Coordinates of C-alpha atoms (C1' of nucleotides) in Angstrom, one line a residue:
Chain A
M179 CA 133.1 35.0 -117.6
E180 CA 133.6 34.8 -121.4
A181 CA 135.8 31.9 -122.5
R182 CA 137.3 31.6 -126.0
R183 CA 136.0 28.8 -128.1
I184 CA 138.6 26.1 -128.7
E185 CA 138.5 23.3 -131.2
I186 CA 138.7 20.0 -129.6
K187 CA 141.8 18.9 -131.4
E188 CA 143.6 21.9 -129.8
L189 CA 142.9 20.4 -126.4
F190 CA 144.9 17.3 -127.2
C191 CA 148.0 19.2 -128.5
E192 CA 151.1 19.7 -126.4
N193 CA 150.5 23.3 -125.9
A194 CA 147.0 22.6 -124.4
K195 CA 148.7 22.8 -121.0
Q196 CA 148.5 26.6 -121.2
W197 CA 144.8 26.3 -120.6
I198 CA 144.9 24.0 -117.6
S199 CA 142.9 25.5 -114.7
Q200 CA 141.4 28.1 -117.1
D201 CA 137.9 28.3 -118.4
V202 CA 137.5 27.1 -122.0
C203 CA 134.5 26.8 -124.3
V204 CA 133.9 23.9 -126.6
K205 CA 131.1 23.4 -129.1
G206 CA 130.1 20.1 -130.8
W207 CA 127.8 17.1 -131.0
V208 CA 127.2 14.7 -128.1
R209 CA 128.5 11.1 -128.7
T210 CA 127.5 9.6 -125.4
K211 CA 126.3 10.6 -122.0
R212 CA 126.7 8.4 -119.0
G213 CA 126.9 8.7 -115.2
N214 CA 124.8 8.5 -112.1
K215 CA 122.7 10.6 -109.8
S216 CA 125.4 13.1 -109.0
V217 CA 127.6 13.3 -112.0
A218 CA 127.2 13.1 -115.8
F219 CA 130.0 12.4 -118.3
I220 CA 129.5 13.8 -121.8
A221 CA 131.7 12.7 -124.7
L222 CA 131.7 15.7 -127.1
N223 CA 133.0 15.7 -130.7
D224 CA 133.3 18.7 -133.0
G225 CA 134.8 16.9 -136.0
S226 CA 138.2 18.6 -135.7
T227 CA 139.6 15.2 -134.5
I228 CA 138.4 11.7 -133.9
K229 CA 139.0 12.2 -130.2
N230 CA 136.2 13.3 -127.9
I231 CA 136.6 15.7 -125.0
Q232 CA 135.0 14.5 -121.8
I233 CA 132.7 17.1 -120.1
V234 CA 132.0 16.5 -116.5
A235 CA 128.7 18.0 -115.2
D236 CA 127.8 17.9 -111.5
V237 CA 124.1 17.1 -111.7
A238 CA 123.4 19.5 -108.8
N239 CA 124.6 22.4 -110.9
F240 CA 122.3 21.9 -113.9
S241 CA 118.5 21.7 -114.4
E242 CA 116.9 18.4 -115.1
D243 CA 115.6 19.9 -118.3
I244 CA 119.1 20.7 -119.6
L245 CA 120.5 17.3 -118.7
N246 CA 117.6 15.5 -120.3
Q247 CA 118.3 17.3 -123.6
I248 CA 121.9 16.2 -123.7
T249 CA 121.4 13.0 -125.7
T250 CA 123.4 11.3 -128.4
G251 CA 123.5 13.6 -131.5
A252 CA 122.5 16.8 -129.6
C253 CA 124.6 19.9 -130.4
I254 CA 125.8 21.8 -127.3
C255 CA 128.1 24.6 -126.2
A256 CA 130.0 23.9 -122.9
V257 CA 132.0 26.3 -120.8
G258 CA 134.1 25.2 -117.9
K259 CA 137.5 24.7 -116.4
L260 CA 140.0 22.5 -118.2
V261 CA 141.5 20.1 -115.6
E262 CA 143.6 17.0 -115.6
S263 CA 141.3 14.1 -115.6
M264 CA 140.6 12.1 -112.4
G265 CA 139.5 9.1 -114.5
K266 CA 141.4 6.8 -116.8
G267 CA 141.0 7.1 -120.6
Q268 CA 141.7 10.7 -121.1
S269 CA 144.4 13.2 -120.0
V270 CA 142.2 16.3 -119.7
E271 CA 138.5 17.0 -119.3
I272 CA 136.3 20.0 -118.8
Q273 CA 134.5 20.6 -115.5
A274 CA 131.4 22.3 -116.8
N275 CA 130.1 25.6 -115.4
S276 CA 127.4 26.1 -118.0
I277 CA 125.9 24.2 -120.9
E278 CA 123.8 25.7 -123.7
I279 CA 121.7 23.5 -125.9
Y280 CA 122.1 24.5 -129.6
G281 CA 120.0 21.7 -131.0
T282 CA 118.4 18.7 -129.5
A283 CA 118.3 15.2 -131.2
D284 CA 115.3 13.2 -130.2
P285 CA 116.6 9.7 -129.2
Q286 CA 113.5 8.1 -130.5
T287 CA 114.0 9.3 -134.0
Y288 CA 117.7 10.1 -134.4
P289 CA 119.1 7.3 -136.5
L290 CA 122.6 7.2 -135.1
Q291 CA 123.2 5.4 -131.8
K292 CA 126.3 5.2 -129.6
K293 CA 126.7 1.6 -130.7
G294 CA 128.3 0.8 -134.0
H295 CA 126.3 0.6 -137.3
S296 CA 126.8 -1.4 -140.4
L297 CA 128.3 0.5 -143.4
E298 CA 125.3 -0.7 -145.4
F299 CA 122.9 1.0 -143.0
L300 CA 124.9 4.2 -143.0
R301 CA 124.8 4.3 -146.8
G302 CA 121.0 4.7 -146.4
I303 CA 121.5 7.8 -144.2
A304 CA 124.4 9.3 -146.1
H305 CA 123.3 12.8 -145.0
L306 CA 124.1 11.9 -141.4
R307 CA 126.9 9.4 -141.6
P308 CA 129.6 12.1 -141.6
R309 CA 128.7 12.4 -137.9
T310 CA 130.1 8.9 -137.2
N311 CA 133.7 8.2 -136.1
T312 CA 134.3 6.1 -139.2
F313 CA 133.2 8.7 -141.7
G314 CA 134.8 11.6 -139.8
A315 CA 138.0 9.7 -140.1
V316 CA 137.6 8.8 -143.7
L317 CA 136.6 12.4 -144.7
R318 CA 139.4 14.0 -142.8
I319 CA 141.8 11.6 -144.6
R320 CA 140.1 12.5 -147.9
H321 CA 140.8 16.2 -147.2
N322 CA 144.4 15.5 -146.3
M323 CA 145.0 13.5 -149.4
A324 CA 143.5 16.2 -151.6
F325 CA 145.8 18.8 -150.0
A326 CA 148.8 16.5 -150.3
I327 CA 148.2 16.0 -154.0
H328 CA 148.3 19.8 -154.6
K329 CA 151.3 20.2 -152.4
Y330 CA 153.2 17.4 -154.1
F331 CA 152.7 18.8 -157.6
N332 CA 153.2 22.4 -156.6
D333 CA 156.5 21.5 -154.9
K334 CA 157.6 19.7 -158.1
G335 CA 156.8 22.6 -160.4
F336 CA 153.6 21.3 -161.9
F337 CA 150.7 23.7 -162.7
Y338 CA 147.1 22.9 -161.7
W339 CA 145.3 22.8 -165.1
H340 CA 141.5 23.0 -165.3
S341 CA 140.2 20.8 -168.0
P342 CA 136.5 21.4 -168.9
L343 CA 133.8 19.3 -167.3
I344 CA 131.5 19.9 -170.2
T345 CA 132.9 18.5 -173.5
A346 CA 131.8 18.0 -177.0
S347 CA 134.1 15.1 -177.7
D348 CA 133.9 11.5 -176.5
C349 CA 137.5 11.9 -175.2
E350 CA 138.8 8.4 -175.4
G351 CA 135.9 6.4 -176.6
A352 CA 135.9 5.5 -172.9
G353 CA 132.4 4.3 -172.6
E354 CA 129.0 5.8 -171.9
M355 CA 128.7 9.6 -171.2
F356 CA 126.1 11.7 -169.5
Q357 CA 124.5 14.1 -171.9
V358 CA 124.2 17.7 -171.0
T359 CA 121.4 19.6 -172.6
T360 CA 118.9 22.4 -172.0
L361 CA 116.5 21.1 -174.6
D362 CA 113.0 20.0 -173.5
L363 CA 113.3 16.2 -173.6
D364 CA 109.6 15.8 -174.1
N365 CA 109.6 18.0 -177.2
T366 CA 113.0 18.4 -178.8
P367 CA 113.4 20.4 -182.0
K368 CA 113.9 18.2 -185.1
N369 CA 116.2 18.6 -188.1
E370 CA 115.4 17.5 -191.7
Q371 CA 116.2 13.9 -190.9
G372 CA 113.6 13.9 -188.1
K373 CA 116.4 13.6 -185.4
T374 CA 117.0 16.0 -182.5
D375 CA 118.5 19.3 -183.8
Y376 CA 121.4 20.0 -181.5
T377 CA 122.2 23.2 -183.3
Q378 CA 119.4 24.6 -181.2
D379 CA 120.9 23.2 -177.9
F380 CA 122.7 25.5 -175.5
F381 CA 126.1 25.0 -177.0
G382 CA 124.9 24.6 -180.6
Q383 CA 126.0 21.0 -180.6
S384 CA 125.5 17.9 -178.4
T385 CA 127.6 18.0 -175.2
F386 CA 128.5 15.6 -172.4
L387 CA 130.1 15.5 -169.0
T388 CA 133.8 14.6 -169.3
V389 CA 135.1 11.1 -168.9
S390 CA 138.7 12.3 -168.7
G391 CA 140.6 15.5 -168.8
Q392 CA 143.5 13.9 -170.5
L393 CA 143.3 15.2 -174.1
E394 CA 143.0 18.8 -172.9
G395 CA 145.7 18.0 -170.3
E396 CA 148.0 17.2 -173.2
L397 CA 147.5 20.7 -174.5
G398 CA 148.8 21.9 -171.1
A399 CA 151.8 19.6 -171.1
T400 CA 152.8 20.7 -174.6
S401 CA 152.6 24.4 -173.7
I402 CA 153.5 25.0 -170.0
G403 CA 155.4 21.8 -169.5
K404 CA 154.1 19.9 -166.5
I405 CA 150.5 20.0 -165.5
Y406 CA 148.0 18.1 -163.5
T407 CA 144.2 18.0 -163.4
F408 CA 142.2 17.2 -160.3
G409 CA 138.5 17.3 -160.7
P410 CA 135.3 15.4 -161.0
T411 CA 134.9 12.8 -163.8
F412 CA 131.7 11.2 -165.0
R413 CA 131.0 7.7 -166.4
A414 CA 127.5 6.6 -167.3
E415 CA 128.5 2.9 -167.3
N416 CA 126.1 0.6 -165.5
S417 CA 128.8 -0.5 -163.1
N418 CA 127.7 -2.1 -159.9
T419 CA 130.9 -2.9 -158.0
P420 CA 132.6 -1.7 -154.9
R421 CA 135.3 -0.1 -157.1
H422 CA 133.2 2.1 -159.4
L423 CA 131.3 5.4 -159.1
A424 CA 129.4 7.3 -161.8
E425 CA 130.9 10.6 -160.4
F426 CA 134.4 10.3 -159.1
W427 CA 137.5 12.5 -158.8
M428 CA 140.6 11.9 -160.8
I429 CA 144.1 13.2 -160.8
E430 CA 145.8 13.4 -164.3
P431 CA 149.3 14.6 -164.5
E432 CA 150.7 15.2 -168.0
M433 CA 154.4 16.0 -168.6
A434 CA 156.3 17.1 -171.7
F435 CA 159.6 15.3 -172.2
Y436 CA 158.8 12.4 -169.9
D437 CA 159.2 9.0 -171.4
I438 CA 157.4 5.9 -170.0
N439 CA 160.2 5.3 -167.5
D440 CA 160.0 8.9 -166.2
N441 CA 156.2 8.3 -166.0
M442 CA 156.6 5.2 -163.9
D443 CA 159.1 6.9 -161.6
L444 CA 156.7 9.7 -161.1
A445 CA 153.7 7.4 -160.4
E446 CA 155.6 5.4 -157.9
D447 CA 157.1 8.4 -156.1
F448 CA 153.7 10.2 -156.1
I449 CA 151.8 7.3 -154.5
K450 CA 154.5 6.7 -151.9
Y451 CA 154.5 10.4 -151.1
L452 CA 150.7 10.3 -150.5
V453 CA 150.9 7.2 -148.3
R454 CA 153.7 8.7 -146.3
Y455 CA 151.8 11.9 -145.9
A456 CA 148.7 10.0 -144.6
L457 CA 150.8 8.1 -142.1
D458 CA 152.5 11.3 -140.9
N459 CA 149.4 13.5 -140.8
C460 CA 146.4 11.3 -140.2
K461 CA 147.7 9.1 -137.4
D462 CA 144.7 9.1 -135.1
D463 CA 142.2 8.5 -137.9
I464 CA 144.3 5.7 -139.5
A465 CA 144.8 4.1 -136.1
F466 CA 141.0 4.1 -135.6
L467 CA 140.4 2.5 -139.0
N468 CA 143.2 0.0 -138.3
D469 CA 141.6 -1.0 -135.1
M470 CA 137.9 -1.1 -136.2
Y471 CA 138.1 -2.4 -139.8
D472 CA 141.4 -3.7 -140.9
K473 CA 144.1 -4.8 -138.5
D474 CA 146.6 -5.0 -141.3
L475 CA 146.1 -1.5 -142.6
I476 CA 149.1 0.3 -141.1
N477 CA 151.4 -2.7 -142.0
R478 CA 150.2 -2.6 -145.5
L479 CA 150.7 1.1 -145.9
E480 CA 154.2 0.9 -144.4
S481 CA 155.2 -2.1 -146.6
V482 CA 154.3 -0.1 -149.8
L483 CA 156.8 2.5 -148.7
K484 CA 159.6 0.1 -148.2
E485 CA 159.4 -1.9 -151.5
D486 CA 160.1 -0.9 -155.1
F487 CA 157.1 -1.6 -157.4
V488 CA 157.7 -4.4 -159.8
R489 CA 157.9 -3.2 -163.4
L490 CA 156.9 -6.0 -165.8
P491 CA 156.2 -6.2 -169.5
Y492 CA 152.8 -7.6 -170.3
K493 CA 154.4 -10.6 -172.1
E494 CA 156.3 -11.6 -169.0
A495 CA 153.1 -11.3 -166.9
I496 CA 151.4 -13.7 -169.3
D497 CA 154.3 -16.1 -169.0
I498 CA 154.2 -16.0 -165.2
L499 CA 150.4 -16.6 -165.2
E500 CA 150.7 -19.5 -167.8
K501 CA 153.4 -21.2 -165.8
S502 CA 151.8 -20.6 -162.4
G503 CA 149.9 -23.8 -162.5
H504 CA 147.1 -21.8 -160.9
K505 CA 143.6 -22.6 -162.1
F506 CA 142.0 -19.4 -163.4
E507 CA 138.3 -19.0 -164.4
V508 CA 139.5 -17.4 -167.6
S509 CA 142.6 -19.0 -169.1
V510 CA 145.5 -16.8 -170.1
S511 CA 146.8 -16.1 -173.6
W512 CA 148.8 -13.4 -175.3
G513 CA 146.6 -10.6 -176.5
M514 CA 143.9 -10.8 -173.9
D515 CA 143.1 -8.2 -171.4
L516 CA 143.9 -9.3 -167.9
Q517 CA 141.0 -10.2 -165.6
S518 CA 140.8 -9.2 -162.0
E519 CA 141.8 -12.7 -160.9
H520 CA 145.0 -12.5 -163.0
E521 CA 145.9 -9.0 -161.6
R522 CA 145.2 -10.3 -158.1
Y523 CA 147.4 -13.3 -158.6
L524 CA 150.4 -11.2 -159.7
V525 CA 150.1 -8.7 -157.0
E526 CA 148.9 -10.7 -154.0
Q527 CA 150.3 -14.1 -154.6
H528 CA 153.3 -13.9 -156.9
F529 CA 155.1 -10.7 -156.2
K530 CA 153.3 -9.6 -153.0
R531 CA 153.8 -5.9 -153.8
P532 CA 152.5 -3.3 -156.3
V533 CA 153.1 -4.2 -159.9
I534 CA 153.4 -1.9 -162.9
L535 CA 152.5 -3.7 -166.2
I536 CA 153.9 -2.1 -169.4
D537 CA 154.1 -2.8 -173.1
W538 CA 150.5 -3.9 -173.7
P539 CA 149.1 -5.3 -176.9
K540 CA 147.9 -2.2 -178.9
E541 CA 144.5 -3.8 -179.6
I542 CA 143.4 -3.6 -176.0
K543 CA 144.7 -0.1 -175.2
S544 CA 143.8 3.4 -176.2
F545 CA 144.6 5.0 -179.5
Y546 CA 146.9 7.7 -178.1
M547 CA 149.5 5.4 -176.6
K548 CA 153.0 5.4 -178.0
Q549 CA 153.6 2.5 -180.4
N550 CA 156.6 0.4 -179.8
D551 CA 158.9 -0.6 -182.6
D552 CA 157.7 -4.2 -182.6
G553 CA 154.4 -3.0 -184.2
K554 CA 152.4 -5.0 -181.7
T555 CA 152.7 -3.3 -178.3
V556 CA 152.2 0.2 -176.9
R557 CA 153.8 2.0 -174.0
G558 CA 150.9 1.9 -171.6
M559 CA 151.2 1.3 -167.9
D560 CA 148.8 0.0 -165.4
V561 CA 149.7 0.2 -161.7
L562 CA 148.1 -2.6 -159.8
F563 CA 147.6 -2.6 -156.1
P564 CA 146.7 -5.3 -153.6
Q565 CA 142.9 -5.7 -153.0
I566 CA 141.8 -2.8 -155.2
G567 CA 143.4 -3.7 -158.5
E568 CA 144.1 -1.0 -161.0
I569 CA 144.7 2.3 -159.2
I570 CA 146.5 4.1 -162.1
G571 CA 146.3 3.8 -165.9
G572 CA 148.7 5.8 -168.1
S573 CA 151.1 5.8 -170.9
E574 CA 153.7 7.6 -173.0
R575 CA 151.7 9.3 -175.7
E576 CA 152.2 8.8 -179.4
A577 CA 153.9 12.0 -180.5
D578 CA 154.2 11.1 -184.2
Y579 CA 151.4 12.7 -186.2
N580 CA 151.3 10.1 -188.9
K581 CA 151.3 7.1 -186.6
L582 CA 148.6 8.6 -184.5
V583 CA 146.4 9.5 -187.4
T584 CA 146.9 6.0 -188.9
R585 CA 145.8 4.4 -185.7
M586 CA 142.8 6.6 -185.3
K587 CA 141.7 5.7 -188.8
E588 CA 142.1 2.0 -188.0
L589 CA 139.7 2.6 -185.2
N590 CA 137.2 4.5 -187.4
M591 CA 137.4 7.6 -185.2
N592 CA 135.7 10.8 -186.4
M593 CA 138.8 12.8 -187.2
E594 CA 136.9 16.1 -187.4
H595 CA 136.2 15.9 -183.6
Y596 CA 140.0 15.7 -182.9
Q597 CA 141.5 18.4 -185.1
W598 CA 142.3 20.5 -182.0
Y599 CA 144.0 17.5 -180.4
L600 CA 146.0 16.5 -183.5
D601 CA 147.3 20.1 -183.6
T602 CA 149.5 19.1 -180.6
R603 CA 151.3 16.7 -183.0
R604 CA 151.1 18.9 -186.1
F605 CA 152.8 21.9 -184.5
G606 CA 155.9 21.4 -182.3
S607 CA 155.0 17.9 -181.3
A608 CA 156.8 16.8 -178.1
P609 CA 157.4 13.5 -176.5
H610 CA 155.2 13.4 -173.4
S611 CA 153.6 11.1 -170.9
G612 CA 150.9 11.1 -168.3
F613 CA 148.5 9.0 -166.2
G614 CA 145.3 9.0 -164.3
L615 CA 144.9 8.2 -160.6
G616 CA 141.4 7.4 -159.3
F617 CA 141.2 9.5 -156.1
E618 CA 138.6 7.3 -154.4
R619 CA 140.7 4.2 -155.2
L620 CA 143.7 5.8 -153.6
L621 CA 141.4 6.4 -150.6
L622 CA 140.3 2.8 -150.5
F623 CA 143.9 1.9 -150.2
V624 CA 144.8 4.5 -147.6
T625 CA 141.7 4.0 -145.4
G626 CA 141.3 0.2 -145.8
M627 CA 137.6 0.7 -146.6
A628 CA 136.3 -2.0 -148.9
N629 CA 133.6 -0.1 -150.8
I630 CA 134.3 3.0 -152.9
R631 CA 130.8 4.3 -151.9
D632 CA 132.2 4.7 -148.3
V633 CA 135.1 7.0 -149.2
I634 CA 133.1 9.9 -150.8
P635 CA 130.6 12.0 -149.0
F636 CA 127.8 11.6 -151.6
A637 CA 128.2 8.6 -153.7
R638 CA 126.7 8.6 -157.2
F639 CA 126.0 5.2 -158.8
P640 CA 123.3 3.6 -160.9
K641 CA 119.8 4.2 -159.5
N642 CA 121.1 6.4 -156.7
A643 CA 121.5 10.1 -156.6
M644 CA 119.8 10.9 -153.3
F645 CA 121.4 13.2 -150.8
Chain B
rG170 C1' 124.3 -5.8 -167.7
rC171 C1' 125.2 -11.2 -165.9
rC172 C1' 125.7 -14.7 -161.5
rU173 C1' 124.7 -15.3 -156.4
rC174 C1' 123.1 -14.3 -151.4
rU175 C1' 120.1 -11.4 -148.1
rU176 C1' 115.4 -8.8 -146.4
rU177 C1' 112.0 -10.6 -139.0
rA178 C1' 111.7 -4.6 -133.2
rG179 C1' 115.2 1.8 -133.9
rC180 C1' 120.2 -1.3 -135.0
rU181 C1' 122.6 -6.3 -135.4
rC182 C1' 120.6 -10.9 -135.8
rA183 C1' 118.2 -16.1 -134.1
rG184 C1' 113.6 -18.4 -135.4
rU185 C1' 114.1 -26.5 -135.9
rU186 C1' 110.2 -31.0 -140.0
rG187 C1' 105.0 -25.6 -142.0
rG188 C1' 101.6 -26.0 -136.0
rU189 C1' 99.4 -22.0 -129.6
rU190 C1' 100.6 -15.5 -127.8
rA191 C1' 107.5 -14.5 -133.1
rG192 C1' 112.6 -14.2 -129.6
rA193 C1' 117.8 -12.3 -128.0
rG194 C1' 121.7 -8.5 -127.5
rC195 C1' 122.2 -3.5 -128.0
rA196 C1' 119.2 1.1 -128.4
rC197 C1' 114.9 3.8 -126.0
rA198 C1' 111.8 4.9 -121.2
rU199 C1' 111.6 4.5 -115.8
rG200 C1' 114.3 3.3 -111.4
rA201 C1' 119.2 2.1 -108.6
rC202 C1' 124.3 3.6 -108.1
rU203 C1' 129.4 9.8 -105.7
rG204 C1' 134.1 9.2 -111.4
rU205 C1' 131.9 6.8 -115.9
rU206 C1' 135.0 5.0 -120.5
rA207 C1' 130.3 1.9 -126.5
rA208 C1' 129.4 2.3 -117.8
rU209 C1' 126.8 -1.4 -115.0
rC210 C1' 122.2 -3.6 -112.7
rA211 C1' 116.6 -4.1 -112.5
rU212 C1' 111.9 -3.2 -114.8
rG213 C1' 109.1 -1.8 -119.1
rG214 C1' 107.2 -0.2 -123.9
rG215 C1' 108.3 -1.6 -128.9
rG216 C1' 106.6 -6.2 -134.8
rU217 C1' 102.4 -4.6 -142.0
rC218 C1' 108.1 -11.1 -140.4
rC219 C1' 110.2 -6.2 -147.8
rU220 C1' 105.7 -6.1 -151.4
rA221 C1' 101.9 -8.7 -154.4
rG222 C1' 99.9 -13.3 -155.6
rG223 C1' 99.7 -18.7 -154.7
rU224 C1' 99.9 -23.8 -152.2
rU225 C1' 97.8 -25.6 -147.4
rC226 C1' 93.1 -27.1 -142.2
rA227 C1' 97.4 -23.9 -140.9
rA228 C1' 102.9 -19.8 -143.9
rG229 C1' 108.1 -15.7 -140.7
rU230 C1' 109.0 -20.8 -142.7
rC231 C1' 107.1 -23.7 -149.1
rC232 C1' 106.2 -21.8 -154.6
rU233 C1' 106.0 -17.6 -158.4
rA234 C1' 106.8 -12.5 -159.6
rG235 C1' 108.6 -7.8 -158.1
rA236 C1' 111.4 -4.2 -155.0
rA237 C1' 115.6 -2.9 -152.1
rG238 C1' 120.5 -4.1 -150.2
rG239 C1' 125.3 -7.1 -150.1
rG240 C1' 129.1 -10.0 -152.6
rG241 C1' 131.4 -11.9 -157.3
rC242 C1' 132.1 -10.8 -162.7
rG243 C1' 132.3 -7.3 -166.9
rC244 C1' 133.3 -2.0 -168.3
rC245 C1' 137.5 1.0 -165.9
rA246 C1' 140.0 5.0 -162.4

RNA sequence: GCCUCUUUAGCUCAGUUGGUUAGAGCACAUGACUGUUAAUCAUGGGGUCCUAGGUUCAAGUCCUAGAAGGGGCGCCA
């Protein structure tokens, strides 16, 4: 009898009762097999949920050959009657009539075992780690967060805006970029100065992978009102930390007619929406991560929803740190950029909730941030989260053409490269704001994972581009 | 890029002051068990002690260099 294939998550839904006593078909990968001479229990997972369906096989009904091939990691198709379980630990199970082996997994060489593995070990077999409970959970949450981001912005009337990935401009002076070229690196064409002649390169000039879609995003905001980007971003910095990747995904909303306060309201509402969405839609996966890695995860997620983020001018942050009596490695003074230890003190010790720092000294922030009337500070904002530090960086943008140009000249920027950007201020300039949210940093917070390399399927970082 | 720690069985790790044949748990194989829940119990196989030098009668252990990995810091999202 032919039975319709059912994804395992369907078997754990309320309406699964309709299939009780009927034949069902499930397909997936074996997590464990255990049992005795007469009966075998197979825990099967198909990735649709973190839960396994238990398949019960009477040994007498199956050849020894088939049963021997059912090992951890093997891919099988099982058909049988869905019944209420006689054992504890699961509500339903499948009494197998037939089992087909799709692919065996030699237990002597298959790297994953039914026991737990260290995250460091799994990073070395990144092509197989999605088959583990942990990475299944993380990657399902990752999908749900990506979907929720699009849903949030769409529901609020934002347009999804595609900034280019290949760019000719060093967008913000934001550090090292990956060069994109089709020239033969062993034999590049030379110009009269003896340097590489990029007019002969694919685009007729030197090009790079983007470090931010913001500048192009501002073109969207000043034309169709509210936009967001959500795409890969590349930084060739030699960063070796659990919070940095060379290729990561960033969300950058940009809104006409939003001032810095509107910007902060949006950032706070946005993050809370995403955390709420995860708690509502990823219950099983978050519960697993809470149990296995971080017993405080669910508490921490729920507490972020309850409390207003602190909004604090940079100057007041400096005052708090100076008066704290806390001994810092780097002592605090006005004008300095805050170190991780300072951010952590404010968020984890002093306020014990997320903090948005605003009104930063202009010298340590980007050229495009709106200048305050004091002539010293700009309307930048950093959203700081417990454990992961800066999760969002943003600002109200400088809309005044002359102020912007003056600042760019102070910084010796090549004005030719930015003519298209400056046109936003030359023609119909509008007050506007925006920010960038690191997608993987959001995932660190939502999953409780400690290393950013564990919240992306294929991590890119210095000296590592395998898989 | 800087600082620091680690590297011993498939995985996680122990290995004393340098001293006979390098151990454990799990995994794997075989056997036992009529319903298991990371099943249990018994037996068994399994090692280039990261690599290259060096010190020593003798090195997993001490020294030097290198590689890989972790953590902290910087750059930032």
